[in-house]
Amino acid sequence: MTLAHVIGYPRIGADRELKRATEAYWQGGLDRQALEATGRELRLANWAAQREAGLDLVTVGDFAFYDQVLDVSVLLGAVPARFGAEEEVARGEVSLDTAFRMARGRAPSGEPAAACEMTKYFDTNYHYLVPELHAGQTFRLASRRLFDQVDEARDAGYPVKVALTGPLTWLWLGKGRGEAREDFDRLSLLDGVLDVYAEVLERLAGQGVEWVQLDEPALVQDLPLAWRQAFERAYHRLQAAPVKLLLASPFGGLGDNLSLAVGLPVDGLHIDVVRAPAQLEAVLDRLLPHKVLSVGAIDGRNVWRADLALWRERLATARMRLGERLWIATNCSLLHVPVDLAAETTLDDELRSWLAFARQKLDETATLARLLDGRAGAADRDRVEAASRALQSRREAPRLQRPEVAERLAGVTADDTRRRSPFAERAVAQQRHLALPLFPTTTIGSFPQTAEIRADRRAFKAGELSREAYEARMREEIARVVARQEALGIDMPVHGEPERNDMVEYFGEQLDGYAFTRFGWVQSYGTRCVKPPILFGDVVRPAAMTVRWSEYAQSLTDRPMKGMLTGPVTLLQWSFVRDDQPRETTCRQIALALRDEVVDLEAAGIRAIQIDEPALREGLPLRRAEWQGYLDWAVACFRLAASGVRDETQIHTHMCYSEFNDIIASIAALDADVITIETSRSAMELLDAFQDFAYPNAIGPGVYDIHSPNIPEVAWMVALMEKAAERIPVERLWVNPDCGLKTRGWAEVEPALANMVEAARELRRRHG
Ligand code: GLN
Ligand code: ZN
């Protein structure tokens, strides 16, 4: 019998119950017992769903109140000293509040302390808490949580498989505090970590657990030799554990780590054949005859319904060769997709029929396993047929194919991705057109989204406020924001984006080819969930999207109003994207739609247009060898969007991350006239990028961190710009905050910008 399981399941609940309970607990509205009870209910419901779907094992260990990587840190007793938890660690029971303090700096009990760093998990939009490591660190089993959950599942009568981040990936994700990853030999800690893992496995065996899945996505990245050797060492050591180990490699192909992974002394290997279908055969050829192969065929990273008939065919050989040693699974944890499609009552039936969320993917996984065994029941056969019909309808749906889009894309030439003249000439034309002072000041786009703005939008969406009334309110807000910027003396004002709920949703709602769910929440970090739109069809812009707002804002001032758009790569990256054509093609379609918007803005008299690309860097593939291929098309898409304008129209872009250095050449290749960037780390670090690389165009290194409520001082900002001036000619420097201001209040924004303008004046006095 082919065994069916999933790598993990979303823990937030179909209605984000976990978020509500956790936040209520933080705010004192719920006690710890009640929070724990919510956690238990969610786990039991998730296991029940897995069994109901017909999975053979339920996954235990994928639940976390905040983050599963944090929970492993806690399990290993890796709690940084500043949280004062020595006694809890020694007792073997780190409290929930200590974990919350590590995650967010504070909790209902315990002293506040600086939270651990958080960053994106592999190439997902999920954020984990970075394990904090230091030389000589010791580890000890410091939590009972996992074992309690195993008991919980066994008491409820479920067949348990435990899932846990593997020791190498946990170390791989960790770093020395205040140090760069490279500077610290994390592997020096491996033996200590393995001692605890061995103890954990021993305990699990004692609880009657047969299989433990160790997630090692580090295996789909480029690994230095020492790390490959460490894999060997670690798994030889863990081989002695009295449980069976399933080594899981989600998020891509094993590539040059394939021999390593196949050769490790474990009882089973899990591979991702959605992202890397070709590796199936290579693994089949090399798998030792006693090992289980878990094939991840159901996509945990996207929302499309699986082609079950096709997978049955594709996996028939594997079934024949492996017999009962074949397992069927999702390629990765379902954490990355929304919980249940059943809740989406407002999507039209056709579109709905194309989709599968986590709950539906459980059914797909179980059905596929039964299909391969030839033990499919009537319900399975119906499911396969329904899937085939849905896929057929998706392939043929007229609303997916807009022939005019393909035609237009086919006609795109290299000239369309090039501005008419090189930057040096454009800069002259722009200076004539814009008449800006030295060190011009601007902001990144949004101004505070006040309670009134949000209340107006809610009322509008609920039908309590007419469109006319809503838009009139937004215009009033724009007028206020423009007047404030004039009073402050901002050289290039913005309209403030009050009309935008979200920088992706706002554009998606106005473009054909996008759909929106009501409850399609996915955990981004902790209790924060996002609801990515679904990009299902060819992208068409039926009408201008932002022009009337920018035009109105420009009518209120003589200063050059900056238009504000979200870039093609970001619109792609922050959506669930169709899988029936290359992402590159979809991105180019978006770029063409944006290009029209850019040209329309110019025609409406907007002299500067910012195209935000905060997601450009996070789209980087996990393997270095694939970086350039991605960067080439991503840059081309940006340029396609940006290059329809005359020389004198100034194109800006904005990015929010400071790991700038390794892709600086591609950022330069965007050929934006001005780039404004985040510098939330130190100013020096950002500027390091310019040491070896002469950035050719203008740049606004954010002079203050908008994530902090502190008012930046004039002298501090001047000093920062002086540092920038050592690397970049002053004629090419702009003065601006490091990101949008929508999360701040006016009480902070006004004095901060006043100081920023003062700093620019001081710089002009010095350099003018
Ligand atoms: N223009 C956007 C804003 O100011 C940019 C947001 C972002 O950088 N993520 O809000
Ligand atoms: Zn930003």
Coordinates of C-alpha atoms in Angstrom, one line a residue, residues 423 426 430 440 442-444 492 562 609-614 616-617 638 650-660 663-679 686 689-690 693 695-703 721 728 732-738:
F423 CA 21.3 58.5 -18.0
R426 CA 18.4 62.2 -19.4
Q430 CA 15.2 66.1 -16.3
P440 CA 16.4 67.2 -3.4
T442 CA 11.2 63.4 -1.3
T443 CA 9.4 60.5 0.5
I444 CA 8.8 56.9 -0.5
M492 CA 9.2 66.3 -4.8
K562 CA 5.8 61.9 -8.0
I609 CA 7.1 58.3 -11.6
Q610 CA 8.2 55.8 -8.9
I611 CA 7.9 52.1 -9.6
D612 CA 8.4 50.2 -6.4
E613 CA 10.2 46.9 -6.4
P614 CA 10.7 45.8 -2.8
L616 CA 13.0 42.1 -6.5
R617 CA 15.6 40.6 -4.3
F638 CA 11.1 46.6 -14.9
Q650 CA 12.2 60.9 -14.2
I651 CA 11.8 57.2 -13.2
H652 CA 12.3 56.4 -9.6
T653 CA 12.4 53.0 -7.9
H654 CA 12.4 51.9 -4.3
M655 CA 13.6 48.8 -2.6
C656 CA 13.5 47.9 1.0
Y657 CA 16.3 45.6 2.1
S658 CA 19.9 46.4 2.7
E659 CA 21.5 43.3 1.3
F660 CA 22.3 45.3 -1.7
I663 CA 22.9 42.2 -6.8
I664 CA 24.1 45.8 -7.2
A665 CA 24.9 45.3 -10.8
S666 CA 21.4 44.2 -11.6
I667 CA 20.0 47.1 -9.5
A668 CA 22.1 49.4 -11.7
A669 CA 20.8 47.6 -14.8
L670 CA 17.3 48.7 -13.9
D671 CA 18.5 52.1 -15.1
A672 CA 16.1 53.9 -12.9
D673 CA 17.0 57.6 -12.8
V674 CA 16.7 57.6 -9.0
I675 CA 16.6 54.7 -6.5
T676 CA 15.6 55.2 -2.9
I677 CA 16.6 52.5 -0.6
E678 CA 16.3 51.2 2.9
T679 CA 19.3 51.5 5.1
L686 CA 24.8 50.1 2.7
A689 CA 28.1 48.2 -2.0
F690 CA 29.4 51.4 -3.6
F693 CA 30.8 49.2 -7.8
Y695 CA 26.6 53.1 -9.1
P696 CA 25.8 55.1 -12.2
N697 CA 22.5 56.9 -11.5
A698 CA 21.0 58.9 -8.7
I699 CA 20.4 57.5 -5.3
G700 CA 18.5 58.4 -2.1
P701 CA 20.0 56.3 0.7
G702 CA 17.2 56.4 3.4
V703 CA 18.4 58.9 6.0
M721 CA 24.6 62.0 3.8
I728 CA 28.5 59.2 -4.7
R732 CA 23.3 62.4 -7.7
L733 CA 22.2 62.2 -4.1
W734 CA 18.6 62.5 -2.8
V735 CA 17.4 62.9 0.7
N736 CA 14.5 60.8 1.9
P737 CA 13.3 58.4 4.6
D738 CA 14.1 54.7 4.0

